Coordinates of N, CA, C and O in Angstrom, one line a residue:
M1 N 0.8 -1.2 0.0 CA -0.1 0.0 0.1 C 0.8 1.3 0.0 O 1.8 1.2 0.7
N2 N 0.7 2.5 -0.8 CA 1.3 3.6 -0.5 C 0.3 4.4 0.1 O -0.2 4.4 0.6
F3 N 1.8 5.4 0.7 CA 1.6 6.3 1.5 C 2.8 7.5 1.2 O 3.6 7.5 0.4
L4 N 1.6 8.8 1.1 CA 2.8 10.3 0.9 C 3.2 11.1 2.0 O 2.1 11.1 3.0
C5 N 4.3 11.5 1.6 CA 4.9 12.3 2.5 C 5.5 13.5 2.1 O 5.8 13.7 1.0
S6 N 5.0 14.8 2.5 CA 5.2 16.0 1.7 C 5.7 16.9 2.3 O 5.2 16.9 3.8
D7 N 6.5 17.7 2.0 CA 7.0 18.8 2.9 C 5.7 20.0 2.7 O 4.7 19.8 1.8
L8 N 5.6 21.1 3.1 CA 5.0 22.2 3.4 C 4.9 23.1 2.8 O 4.6 23.6 1.5
E9 N 6.3 24.2 3.2 CA 6.4 25.2 2.6 C 7.1 24.9 1.2 O 8.3 24.3 1.0
G10 N 6.4 26.0 0.4 CA 7.4 25.9 -1.0 C 6.6 24.5 -1.7 O 6.7 24.4 -3.1
V11 N 5.7 23.9 -1.3 CA 4.9 22.7 -1.7 C 3.6 23.4 -2.0 O 2.9 23.3 -3.0
F12 N 2.8 23.3 -0.7 CA 1.3 24.1 -0.5 C 1.4 25.5 -0.2 O 0.3 25.9 -0.1
I13 N 2.3 25.9 0.4 CA 2.4 27.4 1.1 C 3.3 27.9 0.8 O 4.6 27.6 0.5
P14 N 3.3 29.6 0.5 CA 4.8 29.9 0.4 C 5.9 30.2 1.3 O 5.4 29.5 2.5
E15 N 6.8 30.3 1.3 CA 7.9 30.2 2.4 C 7.7 31.3 3.5 O 7.7 32.3 3.1
V16 N 7.5 30.6 4.5 CA 7.0 31.5 5.7 C 8.1 32.5 5.9 O 7.7 34.1 6.2
W17 N 9.1 32.4 5.9 CA 10.4 33.1 6.4 C 10.8 34.5 5.2 O 11.1 35.6 5.6
I18 N 10.7 34.1 3.7 CA 10.6 34.9 2.8 C 9.8 36.2 3.0 O 9.9 37.3 2.9
N19 N 8.5 35.7 3.4 CA 7.2 36.3 3.6 C 7.3 37.6 4.9 O 7.4 38.6 4.7
V20 N 8.0 37.0 5.6 CA 8.4 37.5 7.1 C 9.6 38.7 6.5 O 9.6 39.8 7.2
A21 N 10.5 38.1 5.8 CA 11.8 39.3 5.2 C 11.0 40.1 4.5 O 11.5 41.5 4.6
D22 N 9.7 40.0 3.6 CA 9.6 41.1 2.6 C 8.9 42.1 3.7 O 8.7 43.0 3.4
K23 N 8.0 41.1 4.6 CA 6.8 42.8 5.5 C 7.8 43.2 6.4 O 7.4 44.5 6.5
T24 N 8.6 42.5 7.1 CA 9.6 43.3 7.8 C 10.8 44.3 7.4 O 11.5 45.2 8.0
G25 N 11.0 44.2 5.8 CA 12.1 44.8 5.5 C 13.4 44.4 5.7 O 14.3 45.0 5.9
I26 N 13.5 43.0 6.4 CA 15.0 42.6 6.9 C 15.7 41.6 5.4 O 14.9 40.1 5.6
P27 N 16.0 41.9 4.5 CA 16.5 40.7 3.4 C 17.0 39.4 4.2 O 16.9 38.7 3.0
E28 N 18.0 39.7 4.9 CA 18.8 38.3 5.5 C 17.4 37.4 6.1 O 17.9 36.2 5.7
L29 N 16.2 37.8 6.2 CA 15.6 36.3 6.4 C 15.2 36.0 5.2 O 14.5 34.9 5.5
R30 N 15.7 36.4 4.2 CA 15.2 35.7 2.9 C 15.7 33.9 2.8 O 15.4 33.5 1.9
R31 N 16.8 34.0 3.6 CA 17.6 32.9 3.7 C 16.7 31.6 4.1 O 16.4 31.7 5.1
T32 N 16.7 30.4 3.4 CA 15.6 29.6 3.5 C 16.8 28.4 3.3 O 18.0 28.2 3.1
T33 N 16.4 27.1 3.5 CA 16.8 25.9 3.3 C 17.1 25.6 2.0 O 17.9 24.4 1.9
R34 N 17.0 26.4 1.1 CA 17.2 26.2 -0.3 C 18.6 27.0 -0.4 O 19.6 26.7 -1.3
D35 N 19.0 27.7 0.5 CA 20.5 28.2 0.5 C 21.5 27.5 1.6 O 22.6 27.5 1.3
E36 N 20.5 27.4 2.6 CA 21.8 26.8 3.8 C 21.2 25.1 4.2 O 20.1 25.1 4.7
P37 N 22.0 24.6 3.9 CA 21.3 22.9 4.2 C 21.5 22.5 5.5 O 20.7 22.0 5.8
D38 N 22.5 23.6 6.4 CA 22.4 23.0 7.9 C 21.3 23.6 8.5 O 21.0 25.0 8.5
Y39 N 20.2 23.3 9.1 CA 18.7 24.0 9.7 C 19.3 24.3 11.2 O 18.6 25.7 11.1
G40 N 19.8 23.8 11.8 CA 20.4 24.3 13.1 C 21.2 25.7 12.9 O 20.9 26.8 13.5
K41 N 22.0 25.6 12.3 CA 22.7 26.8 11.7 C 21.5 27.9 11.5 O 21.9 29.1 11.9
L42 N 21.0 27.8 10.3 CA 19.9 28.7 9.5 C 19.1 29.2 10.7 O 18.7 30.2 10.9
M43 N 18.6 28.3 11.6 CA 17.5 28.9 12.8 C 18.5 29.3 13.7 O 17.9 30.8 14.3
R44 N 19.5 29.5 14.0 CA 20.3 29.9 15.1 C 20.6 31.7 14.3 O 20.4 32.5 15.1
F45 N 21.0 31.3 13.2 CA 20.9 32.8 12.5 C 19.6 33.6 12.6 O 19.9 34.8 12.7
R46 N 18.5 32.9 12.2 CA 17.4 33.6 12.1 C 16.9 34.4 13.8 O 16.5 35.5 13.6
M47 N 17.2 33.4 14.6 CA 17.0 34.1 16.1 C 17.8 34.9 16.7 O 17.2 36.0 17.2
A48 N 19.1 35.1 16.3 CA 19.6 36.2 16.5 C 19.7 37.3 15.9 O 19.3 38.7 16.4
L49 N 19.1 37.3 14.6 CA 19.2 38.6 13.8 C 17.5 38.8 14.2 O 17.3 40.3 14.3
L50 N 16.3 38.5 14.7 CA 15.4 38.8 15.3 C 15.5 39.3 16.3 O 14.9 40.4 16.5
R51 N 16.4 39.2 17.0 CA 16.5 39.6 18.2 C 17.1 41.1 18.4 O 16.7 41.6 18.7
E52 N 18.1 40.8 17.2 CA 19.1 42.4 17.2 C 18.1 43.8 16.5 O 18.1 44.2 16.6
K53 N 17.0 42.9 15.9 CA 16.0 43.9 15.0 C 15.0 44.2 16.1 O 13.8 44.7 15.6
G54 N 14.8 43.3 17.1 CA 13.5 43.8 17.8 C 12.2 42.6 17.6 O 11.1 43.3 18.3
L55 N 12.4 41.9 16.8 CA 11.3 41.2 16.5 C 11.0 39.8 17.3 O 11.5 39.0 17.5
K56 N 9.6 39.6 18.0 CA 9.1 38.7 18.5 C 8.2 38.0 18.0 O 7.8 38.0 16.9
L57 N 7.6 36.8 18.5 CA 6.8 35.7 17.9 C 5.8 36.2 17.3 O 5.4 35.9 16.2
R58 N 5.3 36.7 18.2 CA 3.8 37.7 17.8 C 4.1 38.9 16.0 O 2.9 38.6 15.7
D59 N 5.1 39.3 15.9 CA 5.5 40.0 14.8 C 5.7 39.4 13.6 O 5.0 39.0 12.3
I60 N 5.9 37.8 14.1 CA 6.2 37.0 13.0 C 4.6 36.3 12.5 O 4.3 35.7 11.5
Q61 N 3.9 36.1 13.9 CA 2.4 35.4 13.4 C 2.0 36.6 12.8 O 0.8 36.1 12.2
D62 N 1.9 37.8 12.9 CA 1.0 38.6 12.4 C 1.4 38.4 10.9 O 0.3 38.9 10.0
V63 N 2.7 38.2 10.5 CA 2.9 38.3 8.8 C 2.3 36.4 8.3 O 1.4 36.7 7.6
I64 N 2.4 35.5 9.3 CA 1.7 34.2 9.0 C 0.5 34.1 8.4 O -0.4 34.2 7.9
A65 N -0.4 35.4 9.2 CA -2.0 35.6 9.2 C -2.4 36.1 7.7 O -3.5 35.8 7.5
T66 N -1.2 36.5 7.1 CA -1.7 37.5 5.7 C -1.4 36.4 4.7 O -1.4 36.7 3.7
I67 N -0.6 35.4 4.9 CA -0.7 34.0 3.7 C -1.4 33.1 3.6 O -2.5 33.0 4.2
R68 N -1.5 33.1 2.4 CA -2.5 32.3 1.7 C -2.1 31.1 1.0 O -0.8 31.1 0.6
P69 N -2.4 29.8 0.8 CA -1.9 28.3 0.2 C -1.5 29.2 -1.3 O -2.4 29.8 -2.1
L70 N -0.9 28.3 -1.8 CA -0.3 28.6 -3.2 C -1.8 28.4 -3.9 O -2.3 27.4 -3.6
D71 N -2.0 28.7 -5.1 CA -2.9 28.5 -6.1 C -2.9 27.0 -6.6 O -2.2 26.6 -7.0
G72 N -3.7 26.3 -6.4 CA -4.1 25.0 -6.3 C -4.1 24.1 -5.4 O -4.0 22.9 -5.5
A73 N -3.5 24.5 -4.2 CA -2.8 23.7 -3.0 C -4.1 22.8 -2.3 O -3.8 21.6 -2.1
V74 N -4.9 23.7 -2.2 CA -6.1 22.9 -1.4 C -6.7 21.9 -2.4 O -6.9 20.6 -1.9
E75 N -6.8 22.2 -3.5 CA -7.4 20.9 -4.5 C -6.5 19.9 -5.1 O -6.9 19.1 -4.7
L76 N -5.1 20.0 -4.9 CA -4.4 19.1 -5.0 C -4.2 18.1 -3.5 O -4.3 17.0 -3.8
L77 N -4.4 18.8 -2.5 CA -4.3 18.0 -1.4 C -5.5 17.0 -1.1 O -5.6 16.1 -0.6
D78 N -6.8 17.9 -1.4 CA -8.3 17.2 -1.4 C -7.9 15.7 -2.4 O -8.6 14.9 -2.3
W79 N -7.3 16.0 -3.5 CA -7.0 14.9 -4.5 C -6.0 13.9 -4.1 O -6.3 12.8 -4.2
I80 N -4.9 14.3 -3.3 CA -3.9 13.3 -2.8 C -4.9 12.4 -2.2 O -4.8 11.1 -1.8
K81 N -5.6 13.5 -0.8 CA -6.5 12.5 0.2 C -7.6 11.8 -0.1 O -7.8 10.6 0.5
Q82 N -7.7 11.6 -1.2 CA -8.8 10.4 -2.2 C -8.2 9.4 -2.5 O -8.6 8.4 -2.5
Q83 N -6.7 9.6 -2.8 CA -6.0 8.4 -3.7 C -5.1 7.7 -2.3 O -5.1 6.5 -2.9
L84 N -4.4 8.3 -1.6 CA -4.0 7.1 -0.5 C -3.7 8.5 0.7 O -4.0 9.4 0.7
P85 N -3.3 7.4 1.9 CA -3.2 8.3 2.9 C -1.8 9.1 2.9 O -0.8 9.1 2.2
M86 N -2.1 10.3 3.4 CA -0.8 11.1 3.7 C -0.2 11.8 5.1 O -1.3 12.1 5.8
V87 N 0.8 12.6 5.0 CA 1.3 13.2 6.0 C 2.2 13.9 5.5 O 2.9 14.4 4.7
I88 N 1.9 15.4 6.1 CA 3.0 16.5 5.8 C 4.2 16.6 6.8 O 3.4 16.5 8.3
V89 N 5.4 16.5 6.5 CA 6.4 16.6 7.5 C 7.4 17.5 7.1 O 7.8 17.9 6.1
S90 N 7.3 18.5 8.3 CA 7.9 20.2 8.1 C 8.8 20.5 9.0 O 8.8 19.8 10.5
D91 N 9.6 21.4 8.5 CA 10.7 21.6 9.6 C 10.1 23.2 10.4 O 10.6 23.9 11.3
T92 N 8.8 23.7 9.9 CA 8.3 24.6 10.7 C 7.8 24.1 12.1 O 8.2 23.0 12.3
F93 N 7.2 25.2 12.5 CA 7.2 24.9 14.3 C 5.1 25.0 14.4 O 4.7 25.8 13.6
T94 N 5.0 24.5 15.3 CA 3.2 24.5 15.7 C 2.9 25.9 15.6 O 1.8 26.3 15.4
Q95 N 3.6 26.8 16.3 CA 3.0 28.6 16.8 C 3.0 29.1 15.0 O 2.7 29.9 15.3
F96 N 3.9 28.8 14.2 CA 3.5 29.4 13.1 C 2.6 28.6 12.0 O 1.8 29.2 11.1
A97 N 2.2 27.5 12.5 CA 1.5 26.2 11.3 C 0.1 26.2 11.5 O -0.5 26.0 10.2
D98 N -0.3 26.6 12.4 CA -1.7 26.0 12.8 C -2.6 27.1 11.8 O -3.5 26.6 11.0
P99 N -2.7 28.2 11.5 CA -3.5 29.1 10.4 C -3.2 28.8 9.1 O -4.3 28.7 8.7
L100 N -1.8 28.3 8.9 CA -1.9 27.8 7.3 C -2.3 26.3 7.3 O -3.4 26.1 6.2
I101 N -2.6 25.4 8.2 CA -2.9 23.9 7.8 C -4.4 24.0 7.9 O -5.1 23.3 7.3
A102 N -5.0 25.2 8.8 CA -6.4 25.4 8.7 C -7.0 25.5 7.3 O -8.0 25.4 6.9
Q103 N -6.2 26.3 6.8 CA -6.8 26.8 5.1 C -6.6 25.7 4.2 O -6.8 25.7 2.9
L104 N -5.9 24.7 4.9 CA -5.6 23.4 3.7 C -6.4 22.4 4.1 O -6.2 21.3 3.7
N105 N -7.2 22.6 5.1 CA -8.6 21.7 5.4 C -7.8 20.7 6.5 O -8.3 19.5 6.4
R106 N -6.9 21.0 7.3 CA -6.2 20.4 8.2 C -5.7 19.0 7.7 O -5.9 18.0 8.3
P107 N -4.7 18.9 7.1 CA -4.3 17.9 6.7 C -3.0 17.4 8.1 O -2.8 18.4 8.8
T108 N -2.9 16.1 8.4 CA -2.0 15.9 9.4 C -0.5 16.4 9.4 O -0.1 16.4 8.2
L109 N -0.2 16.9 10.3 CA 1.4 17.6 10.3 C 2.2 17.3 11.3 O 1.4 17.2 12.6
F110 N 3.2 16.9 10.8 CA 4.5 16.8 11.8 C 5.2 17.7 11.6 O 5.7 18.2 10.8
C111 N 5.4 18.5 13.0 CA 6.4 19.7 12.8 C 7.1 19.9 14.4 O 6.9 19.1 15.0
N112 N 8.2 21.1 14.5 CA 8.7 21.1 15.7 C 8.0 22.2 16.5 O 6.7 22.6 16.0
E113 N 8.5 22.5 17.6 CA 8.0 23.7 18.7 C 9.3 24.5 18.8 O 10.4 24.0 18.9
L114 N 8.4 26.0 18.6 CA 9.8 27.1 19.3 C 9.3 27.3 20.7 O 8.4 26.9 21.4
I115 N 10.5 27.6 21.2 CA 10.7 27.4 22.8 C 10.7 29.5 23.1 O 11.6 30.0 22.3
I116 N 9.7 29.9 23.7 CA 9.7 31.4 23.7 C 10.1 31.9 24.9 O 9.7 31.4 26.0
D117 N 10.8 32.8 25.0 CA 10.8 33.7 26.5 C 10.1 34.5 27.2 O 9.3 34.7 26.7
G118 N 10.4 34.8 28.2 CA 9.5 35.6 29.0 C 9.2 37.1 28.4 O 8.0 37.5 28.6
D119 N 9.9 37.6 27.6 CA 9.9 38.9 26.5 C 9.0 38.7 25.7 O 9.1 39.5 24.7
G120 N 8.9 37.4 24.9 CA 7.9 36.8 23.5 C 9.3 37.0 22.5 O 8.7 36.5 21.3
Y121 N 10.1 36.8 22.9 CA 11.4 36.5 21.8 C 11.3 35.3 21.6 O 11.6 33.9 22.4
I122 N 12.1 34.6 20.2 CA 12.3 33.4 20.0 C 13.3 32.9 20.7 O 14.5 33.5 20.3
A123 N 13.6 32.0 21.8 CA 14.5 31.7 22.4 C 15.5 30.3 21.6 O 16.4 30.5 22.3
D124 N 14.9 29.6 21.4 CA 15.1 28.3 21.0 C 14.0 27.5 20.1 O 13.0 28.1 20.2
F125 N 14.9 26.0 19.7 CA 13.4 25.3 19.1 C 13.9 24.2 19.4 O 14.8 23.6 19.7
A126 N 12.6 22.9 19.7 CA 12.9 22.1 19.9 C 12.4 20.9 18.6 O 11.4 21.2 18.4
L127 N 13.3 20.3 18.1 CA 12.9 19.5 16.6 C 12.3 18.4 17.7 O 12.6 17.8 18.7
R128 N 11.3 18.0 16.5 CA 10.6 16.5 16.9 C 11.6 15.4 17.4 O 11.8 14.5 18.4
Q129 N 12.6 15.3 16.2 CA 13.5 14.2 16.6 C 14.7 14.7 15.1 O 14.4 15.6 14.3
Q130 N 16.2 14.6 15.5 CA 16.8 14.9 14.4 C 16.2 14.1 12.9 O 16.0 13.0 13.0
D131 N 16.8 14.9 12.0 CA 16.2 14.0 10.4 C 14.9 13.3 10.6 O 14.6 12.4 10.3
Q132 N 13.7 14.2 11.0 CA 12.5 13.6 11.3 C 11.9 13.4 10.1 O 11.2 12.2 9.9
K133 N 12.4 14.1 8.7 CA 11.5 13.7 7.4 C 12.1 12.2 6.9 O 11.1 11.7 7.0
R134 N 13.3 12.1 7.3 CA 13.5 10.7 7.0 C 13.1 9.7 7.4 O 12.7 8.7 7.2
K135 N 13.4 9.8 9.2 CA 12.8 9.0 9.8 C 11.0 8.5 10.0 O 10.9 7.5 10.2
V136 N 10.4 9.2 9.3 CA 9.0 9.0 9.2 C 8.7 8.5 8.2 O 8.0 7.7 8.1
V137 N 9.4 8.7 6.9 CA 9.3 7.9 5.5 C 10.3 6.5 6.3 O 9.6 5.5 6.2
H138 N 10.9 6.5 7.2 CA 11.3 4.9 7.7 C 10.6 4.1 8.2 O 10.2 3.3 8.2
A139 N 9.7 5.0 9.4 CA 8.7 4.2 10.1 C 7.4 3.6 9.8 O 6.9 2.6 9.3
L140 N 7.3 4.7 8.2 CA 6.0 3.9 7.8 C 6.1 3.1 6.7 O 5.9 1.8 6.4
Q141 N 7.8 2.8 6.1 CA 7.9 1.7 5.6 C 8.4 0.4 6.4 O 8.1 -0.8 6.2
N142 N 8.3 0.5 7.6 CA 8.2 -0.4 8.7 C 7.1 -1.1 9.0 O 7.1 -2.4 9.4
L143 N 6.0 -0.5 8.5 CA 4.7 -0.4 8.6 C 4.1 -1.3 7.6 O 3.1 -1.4 7.0
N144 N 5.3 -1.6 6.5 CA 4.9 -2.2 5.3 C 4.2 -1.3 4.2 O 3.5 -1.6 3.2
Y145 N 4.4 0.0 4.1 CA 4.2 1.3 3.4 C 5.2 1.4 2.2 O 6.3 1.3 2.6
T146 N 4.5 1.5 0.9 CA 5.7 2.1 0.2 C 5.4 3.8 -0.2 O 4.2 3.9 -0.3
V147 N 6.2 4.4 0.3 CA 6.4 5.7 0.1 C 6.5 7.0 -1.0 O 7.8 6.1 -1.4
I148 N 6.0 7.3 -1.1 CA 6.1 8.4 -2.1 C 6.6 9.7 -1.8 O 5.8 10.0 -0.5
A149 N 7.7 10.4 -1.7 CA 7.9 11.5 -1.2 C 8.0 12.5 -2.0 O 8.6 12.5 -2.9
M150 N 7.8 14.0 -1.2 CA 8.1 15.6 -2.4 C 8.4 16.5 -1.3 O 7.9 16.7 -0.3
G151 N 9.2 17.3 -2.2 CA 9.8 18.7 -1.4 C 10.3 19.1 -2.2 O 10.5 18.9 -3.3
D152 N 11.1 20.5 -1.6 CA 11.5 21.7 -2.9 C 12.9 21.5 -2.6 O 13.6 22.6 -3.0
S153 N 13.5 21.5 -1.2 CA 14.8 22.2 -0.5 C 15.8 20.9 -0.2 O 15.3 19.8 0.2
Y154 N 16.9 21.3 0.0 CA 18.0 20.3 0.5 C 17.2 19.7 1.7 O 17.6 18.7 1.9
N155 N 16.7 20.0 2.7 CA 16.5 19.4 3.7 C 15.3 18.4 3.5 O 14.8 18.1 4.5
D156 N 14.7 18.4 2.7 CA 13.8 17.1 1.9 C 14.3 16.1 1.5 O 14.0 15.1 1.3
T157 N 15.7 16.2 1.0 CA 16.2 15.3 0.3 C 16.5 13.7 1.0 O 16.9 12.9 0.4
S158 N 16.8 14.2 2.2 CA 17.1 12.6 3.1 C 16.0 12.0 3.1 O 15.8 10.6 2.8
M159 N 14.6 12.5 3.1 CA 13.3 12.1 2.9 C 12.9 11.6 1.6 O 12.4 10.2 1.5
L160 N 13.5 12.1 0.3 CA 13.3 11.5 -0.7 C 14.3 10.3 -0.9 O 13.6 9.8 -1.8
S161 N 15.2 10.5 -0.7 CA 16.1 9.4 -1.0 C 16.0 8.1 0.0 O 16.0 7.0 -0.4
Q162 N 15.4 8.3 1.3 CA 14.7 7.3 2.1 C 13.2 6.6 1.8 O 13.0 5.3 1.1
A163 N 12.4 7.5 0.9 CA 11.3 6.7 0.5 C 11.5 6.2 -1.2 O 12.7 5.9 -1.9
E164 N 10.6 5.4 -1.7 CA 10.8 4.4 -3.2 C 10.8 5.7 -3.7 O 11.3 5.0 -5.1
Y165 N 9.7 6.4 -3.7 CA 9.8 7.4 -4.9 C 10.0 8.6 -4.4 O 9.1 9.3 -3.4
G166 N 11.0 9.6 -4.8 CA 11.3 10.8 -4.5 C 11.2 11.8 -5.6 O 11.1 11.2 -6.5
I167 N 10.3 13.0 -5.2 CA 10.0 14.2 -6.3 C 10.1 15.2 -5.7 O 9.9 15.5 -4.7
L168 N 10.6 16.3 -6.5 CA 11.2 17.5 -6.3 C 10.1 18.4 -6.7 O 9.7 17.9 -8.2
F169 N 9.4 19.3 -6.2 CA 8.5 20.3 -6.4 C 9.1 21.6 -6.5 O 9.4 22.0 -5.5
R170 N 9.2 22.1 -7.8 CA 9.9 23.4 -8.1 C 11.3 23.7 -7.2 O 10.9 24.9 -6.3
P171 N 12.0 23.0 -7.4 CA 13.3 23.2 -6.8 C 14.0 24.4 -7.4 O 13.9 24.5 -8.3
P172 N 14.9 25.1 -6.5 CA 16.1 26.0 -7.4 C 16.8 25.4 -8.0 O 16.9 23.9 -7.7
E173 N 17.5 25.6 -8.8 CA 18.7 25.1 -9.8 C 19.7 24.1 -8.8 O 20.0 23.1 -9.5
N174 N 20.0 24.7 -7.6 CA 20.8 23.9 -7.1 C 20.6 23.2 -6.8 O 21.3 21.9 -6.4
V175 N 19.4 22.8 -6.2 CA 18.9 21.5 -5.7 C 18.8 20.3 -6.7 O 19.2 19.4 -6.8
I176 N 18.3 20.8 -7.9 CA 18.3 19.7 -9.0 C 19.5 19.6 -9.4 O 19.8 18.2 -9.8
R177 N 20.7 20.7 -9.6 CA 21.9 20.1 -9.9 C 22.6 18.7 -9.3 O 23.2 18.1 -9.2
D178 N 22.4 19.4 -7.8 CA 22.8 18.2 -6.2 C 22.1 17.3 -6.4 O 22.7 16.0 -5.8
F179 N 21.0 16.8 -7.0 CA 20.2 15.5 -6.9 C 19.3 15.2 -8.2 O 18.2 15.3 -8.0
P180 N 20.5 14.9 -9.3 CA 19.7 14.7 -10.7 C 18.8 13.8 -10.8 O 18.1 13.2 -11.4
Q181 N 19.1 12.8 -9.3 CA 18.5 11.3 -9.5 C 16.8 11.6 -9.5 O 15.9 10.5 -9.4
F182 N 16.1 12.5 -8.7 CA 14.9 12.8 -8.4 C 14.4 13.6 -9.9 O 14.5 14.4 -10.3
P183 N 13.0 12.7 -10.2 CA 12.1 13.7 -10.9 C 11.8 14.8 -10.6 O 11.4 15.0 -9.4
V184 N 11.4 16.3 -11.1 CA 11.1 17.4 -11.1 C 9.7 17.7 -11.9 O 9.7 17.9 -12.9
A185 N 9.0 18.1 -10.8 CA 7.8 18.6 -11.2 C 7.5 20.5 -11.1 O 8.0 20.8 -10.2
H186 N 7.7 20.9 -12.3 CA 7.2 22.3 -12.1 C 6.1 23.0 -11.9 O 5.8 24.4 -11.4
D187 N 5.0 22.3 -11.9 CA 3.4 23.0 -11.2 C 2.8 21.6 -10.8 O 3.1 20.5 -10.6
Y188 N 1.4 21.9 -10.4 CA 0.6 21.0 -9.6 C 0.4 20.0 -11.2 O 0.3 18.7 -10.6
K189 N 0.2 20.3 -12.2 CA -0.4 19.5 -13.1 C 0.9 18.2 -13.1 O 0.5 17.1 -13.1
E190 N 2.2 18.7 -13.4 CA 3.2 17.7 -13.9 C 3.0 16.9 -12.0 O 3.7 15.7 -12.4
L191 N 3.0 17.5 -11.0 CA 3.4 16.8 -9.9 C 1.9 15.6 -9.8 O 2.6 14.7 -9.9
K192 N 0.8 15.8 -10.2 CA -0.3 15.1 -10.4 C 0.0 14.0 -11.3 O 0.2 12.8 -10.7
E193 N 0.4 14.1 -12.4 CA 1.1 13.0 -13.2 C 2.3 12.4 -12.3 O 2.1 11.1 -13.0
I194 N 2.8 13.0 -12.0 CA 4.2 11.7 -11.8 C 3.4 11.1 -10.6 O 3.7 9.7 -10.6
I195 N 2.8 11.6 -9.8 CA 2.3 10.6 -8.6 C 0.9 9.6 -9.0 O 1.2 8.4 -8.8
Q196 N 0.3 9.6 -10.5 CA -0.3 9.3 -10.9 C 0.3 8.0 -11.8 O -0.3 6.7 -11.8
S197 N 1.5 8.1 -12.1 CA 2.2 7.4 -12.9 C 2.7 6.3 -11.5 O 3.4 5.4 -12.1
I198 N 2.8 6.3 -10.5 CA 3.1 5.6 -9.5 C 2.4 4.9 -8.9 O 2.5 3.7 -8.6
L199 N 1.1 5.3 -9.0 CA 0.2 4.7 -8.1 C -0.4 3.7 -9.2 O -0.2 3.6 -10.4

């Protein structure tokens, strides 16, 4: 039986941190896992920059409240859920994700937690577990599922490599170059066709 695991940002919703960068006028926050494969290093950079600029969790949540799903995302998710079981596995945080997941008709989401200090700043983060995306796929395989995985960035590639079928969705050229073994979908129509070819 097949099971689908997908990233969230860049696949169904816009990149949260890019939106935060644009709304706050802090271009350094546009740096994502498309640019920096080391997620811990990236988050420490973000937390230090937010504190330096005086931005708290509430400021980021105010930006997130304005984000809408990518065009066609809700329809694709509804179609996927009719074909096979699925879960979204993301490096985002529960404090960010809830209003976004609500707009996607609440698919199952596995993600991380932020640690907020008494002043409302992001002080740290707690990963569900190291390399959780790959480990979710591995756990499903241990339950005798054949896994289709899809994502757009470096932090998705261990999940794609672990799965029987890995798909890159609208990745940057550097990710395509570094991981030529994965088929690339440039829009939802192509993504749907690739999934259908596997089922």
